[in-house]
């Protein structure tokens, strides 16, 4: 059995990667859409100043894109390095969407990025808009790939368990790609990305307006950010609640924890599923011993949906079939997600989401009435972390609420880790913490330098 220390250190490494990932990827996706809206608005309106705006925001986008790429690659390495049994057990269904979505999106965006940043004079007009569209499409494909892979871990459809190989084999690509949980997750992540990017643009524009600087850049950016942010944050809040309740049939334990409700009936149900899982595990051993009677296959087919619950026992009893009633009760108690972090995390996410909504409403009122009250601009500037924290809070609820599963109802988290030593993981954790701290500091420094230069930075590094 894998030690508790190895499990917790592996989870800590993944959490560090995931936090960095969800800091930059939503901003990148949202900014790509903002740039597309901005350029379309400029071209359609025949405005001569839109190129300056797109060049400035394009530089901040490029910075975010680079950091997203770094965090995405590190995230993929996590699955092969620290979660090798998960990669073996569920690699087909998980890696397929990642390869199709993330790699296709990455190559699409990367091929068009140079043209978008440096091809203004060579392309100009509509051809340049197509380059921006390709970058935007690529970023959305990356998010789609991660959403489908993550959605499959919460609602694993389209894969069948292979008795001999002890792994999930891909059986239906269409079911994986059209997974309703994955599509709801993608839509929710997309809208929150738009809201996050709008909050980012709004805060920087408010900073300029407070100082009566960069008026040609801040005015249109502020107004477009208000419109995009309002639409996105309202849709995110509405779809967010729908998404939670849509998952309730699969993850009722998470729903009970979020609402602070007792889960006694779920506990009793899980206890029964663990006992069924023990029987499924015993039959699995017979099937693997080349004893494939038709009746045994039939009985295993009826019980295999609970096999994952039997595997929960491996934390206390490696043999599973000879688990004691006490160990079955321990597994049942561990089958529910921790209630307090989910309850308070959900409340915090709502508070930050409502704060972001109020910020966009206040800023929108100022745009409509033509008011430029300093307190409105200051609130828009200081509310920048709100959309970010709401986005990270949503990720926390989604992923942490799946515990104790890495693949819901199929594979417990503590079975998925690699057999690394504690010293390996401590060293890896320290390297990740150091690298990401440096990367984050560099990103903030570069972003502040670009913001300080304002529109002048947009004139640097002209067309190649």
Coordinates of C-alpha atoms in Angstrom, one line a residue:
X1 CA 0.0 0.0 0.0
X2 CA 1.2 3.5 -0.8
X3 CA 1.9 5.6 2.2
X4 CA -0.3 8.6 3.3
X5 CA 2.7 10.9 3.0
X6 CA 3.3 10.0 -0.7
X7 CA -0.3 10.5 -1.5
X8 CA -0.5 13.9 0.2
X9 CA 2.8 15.1 -1.4
X10 CA 1.6 14.0 -4.8
X11 CA -1.7 15.9 -4.3
X12 CA 0.2 19.0 -3.2
X13 CA 2.4 18.9 -6.3
X14 CA -0.7 18.6 -8.5
X15 CA -2.4 21.4 -6.6
X16 CA 0.6 23.8 -7.2
X17 CA 0.5 23.0 -10.9
X18 CA -3.3 23.3 -11.1
X19 CA -3.4 26.7 -9.3
X20 CA -0.8 28.1 -11.8
X21 CA -2.7 26.6 -14.7
X22 CA -6.0 28.2 -13.6
X23 CA -4.3 31.5 -13.0
X24 CA -3.2 31.9 -16.6
X25 CA -5.2 29.7 -19.0
X26 CA -8.6 31.4 -18.3
X27 CA -7.0 34.8 -18.8
X28 CA -5.4 33.7 -22.1
X29 CA -8.7 32.3 -23.4
X30 CA -10.6 35.4 -22.3
X31 CA -8.1 37.8 -23.8
X32 CA -8.0 36.0 -27.1
X33 CA -11.8 36.5 -27.3
X34 CA -11.5 40.1 -26.2
X35 CA -8.9 40.8 -29.0
X36 CA -11.2 39.2 -31.5
X37 CA -14.1 41.4 -30.4
X38 CA -11.9 44.5 -30.3
X39 CA -10.5 44.0 -33.8
X40 CA -13.9 43.1 -35.3
X41 CA -15.3 46.3 -33.6
X42 CA -12.5 48.4 -35.0
X43 CA -12.7 47.0 -38.6
X44 CA -16.5 47.1 -38.7
X45 CA -16.6 50.7 -37.4
X46 CA -13.8 51.9 -39.6
X47 CA -11.8 53.2 -36.6
X48 CA -8.2 54.2 -37.2
X49 CA -7.1 53.6 -33.7
X50 CA -8.1 50.0 -33.2
X51 CA -4.6 48.7 -34.2
X52 CA -3.0 50.5 -31.3
X53 CA -5.5 49.0 -28.9
X54 CA -5.0 45.5 -30.3
X55 CA -1.2 45.8 -30.3
X56 CA -1.2 46.8 -26.6
X57 CA -3.6 44.2 -25.4
X58 CA -1.9 41.7 -27.7
X59 CA 1.4 42.1 -25.9
X60 CA -0.3 41.3 -22.5
X61 CA -2.0 38.3 -24.2
X62 CA 1.3 37.0 -25.5
X63 CA 2.7 37.2 -22.0
X64 CA -0.2 35.2 -20.6
X65 CA -0.1 32.7 -23.5
X66 CA 3.6 31.9 -22.7
X67 CA 2.8 31.3 -19.1
X68 CA -0.2 29.2 -19.9
X69 CA 1.9 27.1 -22.2
X70 CA 4.5 26.5 -19.5
X71 CA 1.9 25.6 -16.9
X72 CA 0.0 23.3 -19.4
X73 CA 3.2 21.3 -20.3
X74 CA 4.0 21.0 -16.5
X75 CA 0.5 19.8 -15.9
X76 CA 0.8 17.1 -18.5
X77 CA 4.1 15.9 -17.0
X78 CA 2.3 15.5 -13.7
X79 CA 0.1 12.7 -15.0
X80 CA 3.1 10.7 -16.3
X81 CA 5.4 11.5 -13.4
X82 CA 3.3 11.5 -10.2
X83 CA 0.1 9.7 -11.3
X84 CA 1.5 6.9 -13.4
X85 CA -1.2 4.3 -12.3
X86 CA -3.9 6.7 -13.3
X87 CA -2.2 7.1 -16.7
X88 CA -2.2 3.3 -17.1
X89 CA -5.7 2.8 -15.8
X90 CA -7.5 5.7 -17.7
X91 CA -4.9 6.9 -20.2
X92 CA -7.1 6.1 -23.3
X93 CA -10.1 8.1 -22.4
X94 CA -8.2 10.9 -20.6
X95 CA -5.3 11.4 -23.0
X96 CA -7.4 11.3 -26.2
X97 CA -9.2 14.6 -25.6
X98 CA -6.0 16.2 -24.3
X99 CA -4.1 15.2 -27.4
X100 CA -6.8 16.2 -29.8
X101 CA -7.9 19.4 -28.1
X102 CA -4.8 20.7 -26.5
X103 CA -2.2 19.8 -29.1
X104 CA -4.5 20.9 -32.0
X105 CA -5.3 24.1 -30.2
X106 CA -1.7 24.7 -29.3
X107 CA -0.5 24.3 -32.9
X108 CA -3.3 26.4 -34.3
X109 CA -2.7 29.2 -31.9
X110 CA 1.1 29.1 -32.1
X111 CA 1.1 29.1 -35.9
X112 CA -1.1 32.2 -36.0
X113 CA 0.4 34.0 -33.0
X114 CA 3.3 35.5 -34.9
X115 CA 1.1 36.8 -37.7
X116 CA -1.3 38.3 -35.1
X117 CA 1.5 40.1 -33.1
X118 CA 3.8 41.2 -36.0
X119 CA 1.8 40.9 -39.2
X120 CA -0.2 44.1 -39.1
X121 CA 1.5 45.8 -42.0
X122 CA 2.0 42.6 -44.1
X123 CA -1.6 41.4 -43.6
X124 CA -3.7 44.3 -42.6
X125 CA -7.5 44.4 -42.4
X126 CA -9.5 41.2 -42.9
X127 CA -6.5 38.8 -43.3
X128 CA -5.1 40.0 -40.0
X129 CA -8.5 39.4 -38.4
X130 CA -8.4 35.8 -39.6
X131 CA -5.0 35.4 -37.8
X132 CA -6.6 36.7 -34.6
X133 CA -9.5 34.4 -35.2
X134 CA -7.2 31.4 -35.5
X135 CA -5.4 32.3 -32.3
X136 CA -8.7 32.6 -30.5
X137 CA -9.9 29.3 -31.9
X138 CA -6.7 27.6 -30.8
X139 CA -7.0 28.9 -27.3
X140 CA -10.6 27.7 -27.1
X141 CA -9.6 24.2 -28.4
X142 CA -7.0 24.0 -25.6
X143 CA -9.7 24.8 -23.0
X144 CA -12.1 22.3 -24.7
X145 CA -9.5 19.5 -24.5
X146 CA -8.8 20.1 -20.8
X147 CA -12.6 20.4 -20.1
X148 CA -13.4 17.1 -21.8
X149 CA -10.6 15.3 -20.1
X150 CA -11.6 16.7 -16.7
X151 CA -15.3 16.1 -17.4
X152 CA -14.6 12.5 -18.2
X153 CA -12.9 12.1 -14.8
X154 CA -16.2 13.3 -13.2
X155 CA -18.5 11.3 -15.5
X156 CA -16.6 8.5 -17.2
X157 CA -18.5 7.5 -20.2
X158 CA -17.4 5.9 -23.5
X159 CA -14.8 3.6 -21.9
X160 CA -15.0 -0.1 -20.9
X161 CA -13.1 -2.0 -18.2
X162 CA -10.6 -4.5 -19.6
X163 CA -10.5 -7.5 -17.1
X164 CA -7.1 -8.8 -18.2
X165 CA -5.3 -5.4 -18.6
X166 CA -7.0 -3.9 -15.5
X167 CA -7.6 -0.6 -17.3
X168 CA -10.3 1.4 -19.0
X169 CA -10.2 1.1 -22.8
X170 CA -11.7 3.7 -25.1
X171 CA -15.0 2.3 -26.5
X172 CA -16.9 5.3 -27.9
X173 CA -15.1 8.5 -28.9
X174 CA -18.3 10.3 -29.5
X175 CA -19.6 9.6 -26.0
X176 CA -16.4 11.0 -24.6
X177 CA -16.4 14.2 -26.7
X178 CA -20.2 14.8 -26.2
X179 CA -20.1 14.0 -22.4
X180 CA -22.8 16.3 -21.0
X181 CA -20.7 17.0 -17.8
X182 CA -17.7 17.9 -20.0
X183 CA -19.7 20.2 -22.2
X184 CA -21.3 22.0 -19.2
X185 CA -17.8 22.3 -17.7
X186 CA -16.5 23.8 -21.0
X187 CA -19.3 26.3 -21.2
X188 CA -18.9 27.4 -17.6
X189 CA -15.1 27.7 -17.9
X190 CA -15.4 29.6 -21.1
X191 CA -17.8 32.2 -19.7
X192 CA -15.7 32.6 -16.5
X193 CA -12.7 33.1 -18.7
X194 CA -14.4 35.9 -20.6
X195 CA -15.4 37.5 -17.2
X196 CA -11.9 37.2 -15.9
X197 CA -10.3 38.8 -19.0
X198 CA -13.0 41.6 -18.9
X199 CA -12.1 42.3 -15.2
X200 CA -8.4 42.4 -16.2
X201 CA -9.0 44.9 -19.0
X202 CA -11.4 46.9 -16.8
X203 CA -8.9 47.2 -14.0
X204 CA -6.0 48.4 -16.2
X205 CA -8.3 50.8 -18.1
X206 CA -9.6 52.2 -14.8
X207 CA -5.9 52.7 -13.7
X208 CA -5.3 54.8 -16.8
X209 CA -8.5 56.8 -16.4
X210 CA -7.8 57.6 -12.8
X211 CA -4.5 59.2 -14.0
X212 CA -6.1 60.7 -17.1
X213 CA -3.5 58.8 -19.1
X214 CA -3.7 56.8 -22.3
X215 CA -7.2 58.2 -23.0
X216 CA -7.3 56.8 -26.5
X217 CA -6.6 53.3 -25.2
X218 CA -8.5 53.3 -21.9
X219 CA -11.9 54.7 -23.1
X220 CA -12.9 52.1 -25.7
X221 CA -11.2 49.3 -23.7
X222 CA -13.1 50.2 -20.6
X223 CA -16.5 50.3 -22.4
X224 CA -16.0 47.0 -24.2
X225 CA -14.8 45.3 -21.0
X226 CA -17.9 46.5 -19.1
X227 CA -20.2 45.0 -21.8
X228 CA -18.4 41.7 -22.1
X229 CA -17.9 41.4 -18.4
X230 CA -21.5 42.0 -17.5
X231 CA -22.8 39.4 -20.1
X232 CA -20.2 36.9 -19.1
X233 CA -20.5 37.2 -15.3
X234 CA -24.3 36.9 -15.4
X235 CA -24.2 33.9 -17.7
X236 CA -21.5 32.3 -15.5
X237 CA -23.5 32.7 -12.3
X238 CA -26.6 31.3 -14.0
X239 CA -24.8 28.4 -15.7
X240 CA -22.7 27.7 -12.6
X241 CA -25.7 26.8 -10.5
X242 CA -27.2 24.7 -13.4
X243 CA -23.9 22.8 -13.7
X244 CA -23.8 21.9 -10.0
X245 CA -27.3 20.6 -10.0
X246 CA -26.7 18.7 -13.3
X247 CA -24.0 16.8 -11.6
X248 CA -26.1 16.0 -8.6
X249 CA -27.2 12.6 -10.0
X250 CA -23.5 11.6 -10.2
X251 CA -22.0 13.3 -7.2
X252 CA -24.7 13.8 -4.7
X253 CA -22.1 13.8 -1.9
X254 CA -20.6 17.0 -3.3
X255 CA -24.0 18.6 -3.5
X256 CA -24.8 17.8 0.1
X257 CA -21.5 19.1 1.3
X258 CA -21.9 22.4 -0.6
X259 CA -25.3 23.0 0.9
X260 CA -24.3 21.8 4.4
X261 CA -26.8 19.0 4.4
X262 CA -26.5 15.6 6.1
X263 CA -25.5 12.7 3.8
X264 CA -26.6 9.7 5.8
X265 CA -28.5 8.2 3.0
X266 CA -25.6 8.5 0.6
X267 CA -23.3 7.0 3.3
X268 CA -25.6 3.9 3.6
X269 CA -25.8 3.6 -0.2
X270 CA -22.0 3.8 -0.5
X271 CA -21.6 1.2 2.3
X272 CA -23.7 -1.2 0.2
X273 CA -21.8 -0.4 -2.9
X274 CA -18.5 -1.2 -1.1
X275 CA -19.8 -4.6 -0.1
X276 CA -20.9 -5.2 -3.7
X277 CA -17.5 -4.0 -4.8
X278 CA -15.8 -6.6 -2.7
X279 CA -17.9 -9.3 -4.5
X280 CA -17.0 -7.8 -7.8
X281 CA -13.3 -7.8 -6.9
X282 CA -13.5 -11.5 -5.9
X283 CA -15.1 -12.3 -9.2
X284 CA -12.5 -10.3 -11.1
X285 CA -9.7 -12.5 -9.6
X286 CA -11.5 -15.6 -10.8
X287 CA -12.0 -14.1 -14.3
X288 CA -8.3 -13.3 -14.5
X289 CA -7.5 -16.9 -13.5
X290 CA -8.9 -18.0 -16.8
X291 CA -12.2 -19.3 -15.4
X292 CA -14.6 -17.6 -17.8
X293 CA -17.9 -19.4 -17.1
X294 CA -20.8 -17.6 -18.6
X295 CA -22.6 -17.3 -15.3
X296 CA -19.5 -15.7 -13.7
X297 CA -19.3 -13.1 -16.5
X298 CA -22.9 -12.4 -16.1
X299 CA -22.6 -11.9 -12.3
X300 CA -19.5 -9.7 -12.8
X301 CA -21.3 -7.6 -15.4
X302 CA -24.0 -6.9 -12.9
X303 CA -21.6 -6.0 -10.1
X304 CA -18.7 -4.3 -11.9
X305 CA -20.2 -0.8 -11.6
X306 CA -19.3 -1.1 -7.9
X307 CA -15.8 -2.4 -8.4
X308 CA -14.4 1.1 -7.8
X309 CA -16.0 1.1 -4.4
X310 CA -14.4 -2.2 -3.5
X311 CA -11.0 -0.6 -4.5
X312 CA -11.6 2.1 -1.8
X313 CA -10.7 -0.6 0.7
X314 CA -7.1 -0.8 -0.7
X315 CA -6.2 2.1 1.5
X316 CA -6.7 -0.2 4.5
X317 CA -6.7 -3.7 3.1
X318 CA -4.7 -4.6 0.0
X319 CA -6.5 -7.9 -0.4
X320 CA -10.0 -6.3 -0.4
X321 CA -11.9 -9.6 -0.2
X322 CA -10.9 -10.2 3.4
X323 CA -11.6 -6.7 4.6
X324 CA -13.1 -6.5 8.1
X325 CA -16.4 -4.7 8.9
X326 CA -14.4 -1.9 10.6
X327 CA -12.4 -1.4 7.4
X328 CA -15.6 -1.4 5.3
X329 CA -16.9 1.4 7.6
X330 CA -13.6 3.3 7.2
X331 CA -14.0 3.1 3.4
X332 CA -17.6 4.2 3.6
X333 CA -16.7 7.3 5.7
X334 CA -13.9 8.1 3.3
X335 CA -16.3 7.8 0.3
X336 CA -17.7 11.3 1.0
X337 CA -15.9 14.5 0.1
X338 CA -14.7 16.7 3.0
X339 CA -17.7 18.8 3.8
X340 CA -16.2 22.0 5.5
X341 CA -13.8 23.0 2.7
X342 CA -16.5 22.6 0.1
X343 CA -19.2 24.4 2.1
X344 CA -17.0 27.5 2.8
X345 CA -15.3 27.3 -0.6
X346 CA -18.6 27.5 -2.3
X347 CA -19.7 30.5 -0.2
X348 CA -16.4 32.3 -0.9
X349 CA -16.8 31.6 -4.7
X350 CA -20.3 33.2 -4.6
X351 CA -19.1 36.2 -2.7
X352 CA -16.3 36.9 -5.2
X353 CA -18.7 36.3 -8.1
X354 CA -21.2 38.7 -6.7
X355 CA -18.5 41.3 -6.0
X356 CA -17.4 41.0 -9.6
X357 CA -21.0 41.5 -10.8
X358 CA -21.4 44.6 -8.7
X359 CA -18.2 46.0 -10.0
X360 CA -19.3 45.5 -13.6
X361 CA -22.7 47.0 -12.9
X362 CA -21.2 50.0 -11.2
X363 CA -18.7 50.5 -14.0
X364 CA -21.5 50.1 -16.6
X365 CA -23.6 52.7 -14.8
X366 CA -20.7 55.1 -15.1
X367 CA -20.3 54.4 -18.9
X368 CA -24.0 55.0 -19.5
X369 CA -24.2 58.2 -17.5
X370 CA -20.8 59.4 -18.6
X371 CA -19.7 59.6 -14.9
X372 CA -16.0 59.2 -14.0
X373 CA -16.2 59.2 -10.3
X374 CA -12.8 58.3 -8.8
X375 CA -14.4 55.8 -6.4
X376 CA -16.0 53.9 -9.3
X377 CA -12.6 53.7 -11.1
X378 CA -10.8 52.7 -7.9
X379 CA -13.4 49.9 -7.2
X380 CA -12.9 48.6 -10.7
X381 CA -9.2 48.6 -10.2
X382 CA -9.1 47.0 -6.8
X383 CA -11.7 44.4 -7.7
X384 CA -9.3 42.8 -10.2
X385 CA -8.7 39.7 -8.0
X386 CA -12.4 39.1 -7.5
X387 CA -13.0 37.4 -10.9
X388 CA -9.7 35.5 -10.5
X389 CA -10.6 34.2 -7.1
X390 CA -14.2 33.3 -8.2
X391 CA -12.6 31.3 -11.1
X392 CA -10.1 29.5 -8.9
X393 CA -12.9 28.9 -6.3
X394 CA -15.0 27.2 -9.0
X395 CA -12.1 25.0 -10.0
X396 CA -11.6 24.1 -6.3
X397 CA -15.3 23.1 -5.8
X398 CA -15.2 21.1 -9.0
X399 CA -12.0 19.1 -8.4
X400 CA -11.8 18.9 -4.6
X401 CA -15.5 17.8 -4.5
X402 CA -14.6 14.7 -6.5
X403 CA -12.6 13.3 -3.6
X404 CA -11.9 10.5 -2.8
X405 CA -12.0 9.8 -6.5
X406 CA -9.6 10.7 -9.3
X407 CA -12.1 9.0 -11.7
X408 CA -15.5 9.2 -10.1
X409 CA -16.9 5.8 -9.0
X410 CA -14.0 4.0 -10.8
X411 CA -10.5 4.8 -9.4
X412 CA -9.7 6.2 -5.9
X413 CA -7.1 8.9 -5.7
X414 CA -4.8 6.9 -3.4
X415 CA -4.5 4.1 -6.0
X416 CA -3.5 6.5 -8.8
X417 CA -0.2 7.8 -7.5
X418 CA 3.2 6.6 -8.7
X419 CA 5.4 4.6 -6.3
X420 CA 7.9 7.5 -5.7
X421 CA 9.8 8.0 -2.5
X422 CA 9.0 10.8 0.0
X423 CA 12.4 12.5 -0.8
X424 CA 11.6 12.4 -4.5
X425 CA 8.3 14.2 -3.9
X426 CA 9.7 16.7 -1.4
X427 CA 12.5 17.6 -3.9
X428 CA 9.9 17.9 -6.7
X429 CA 7.6 20.0 -4.6
X430 CA 10.4 22.4 -3.7
X431 CA 11.5 22.7 -7.4
X432 CA 7.9 23.4 -8.5
X433 CA 7.4 26.0 -5.8
X434 CA 10.6 27.8 -6.6
X435 CA 10.0 27.7 -10.4
X436 CA 6.4 28.8 -10.2
X437 CA 7.3 31.6 -7.7
X438 CA 9.9 32.9 -10.1
X439 CA 7.6 32.6 -13.1
X440 CA 4.8 34.4 -11.3
X441 CA 7.1 37.2 -10.2
X442 CA 8.5 37.6 -13.7
X443 CA 5.0 37.7 -15.1
X444 CA 3.9 40.4 -12.7
X445 CA 7.1 42.4 -13.4
X446 CA 6.7 42.2 -17.2
X447 CA 3.0 43.0 -17.1
X448 CA 3.6 46.1 -14.9
X449 CA 6.3 47.3 -17.3
X450 CA 4.0 46.9 -20.3
X451 CA 1.2 48.7 -18.4
X452 CA 3.5 51.5 -17.4
X453 CA 4.6 52.0 -21.0
X454 CA 1.0 52.0 -22.2
X455 CA 0.4 52.6 -25.9
X456 CA 4.1 53.4 -26.4
X457 CA 4.8 49.7 -25.9
X458 CA 2.4 48.9 -28.8
X459 CA 4.7 50.8 -31.1
X460 CA 7.8 48.6 -30.2
X461 CA 8.7 45.5 -32.1
X462 CA 7.0 46.4 -35.4
X463 CA 6.3 44.0 -38.2
X464 CA 9.0 41.5 -39.0

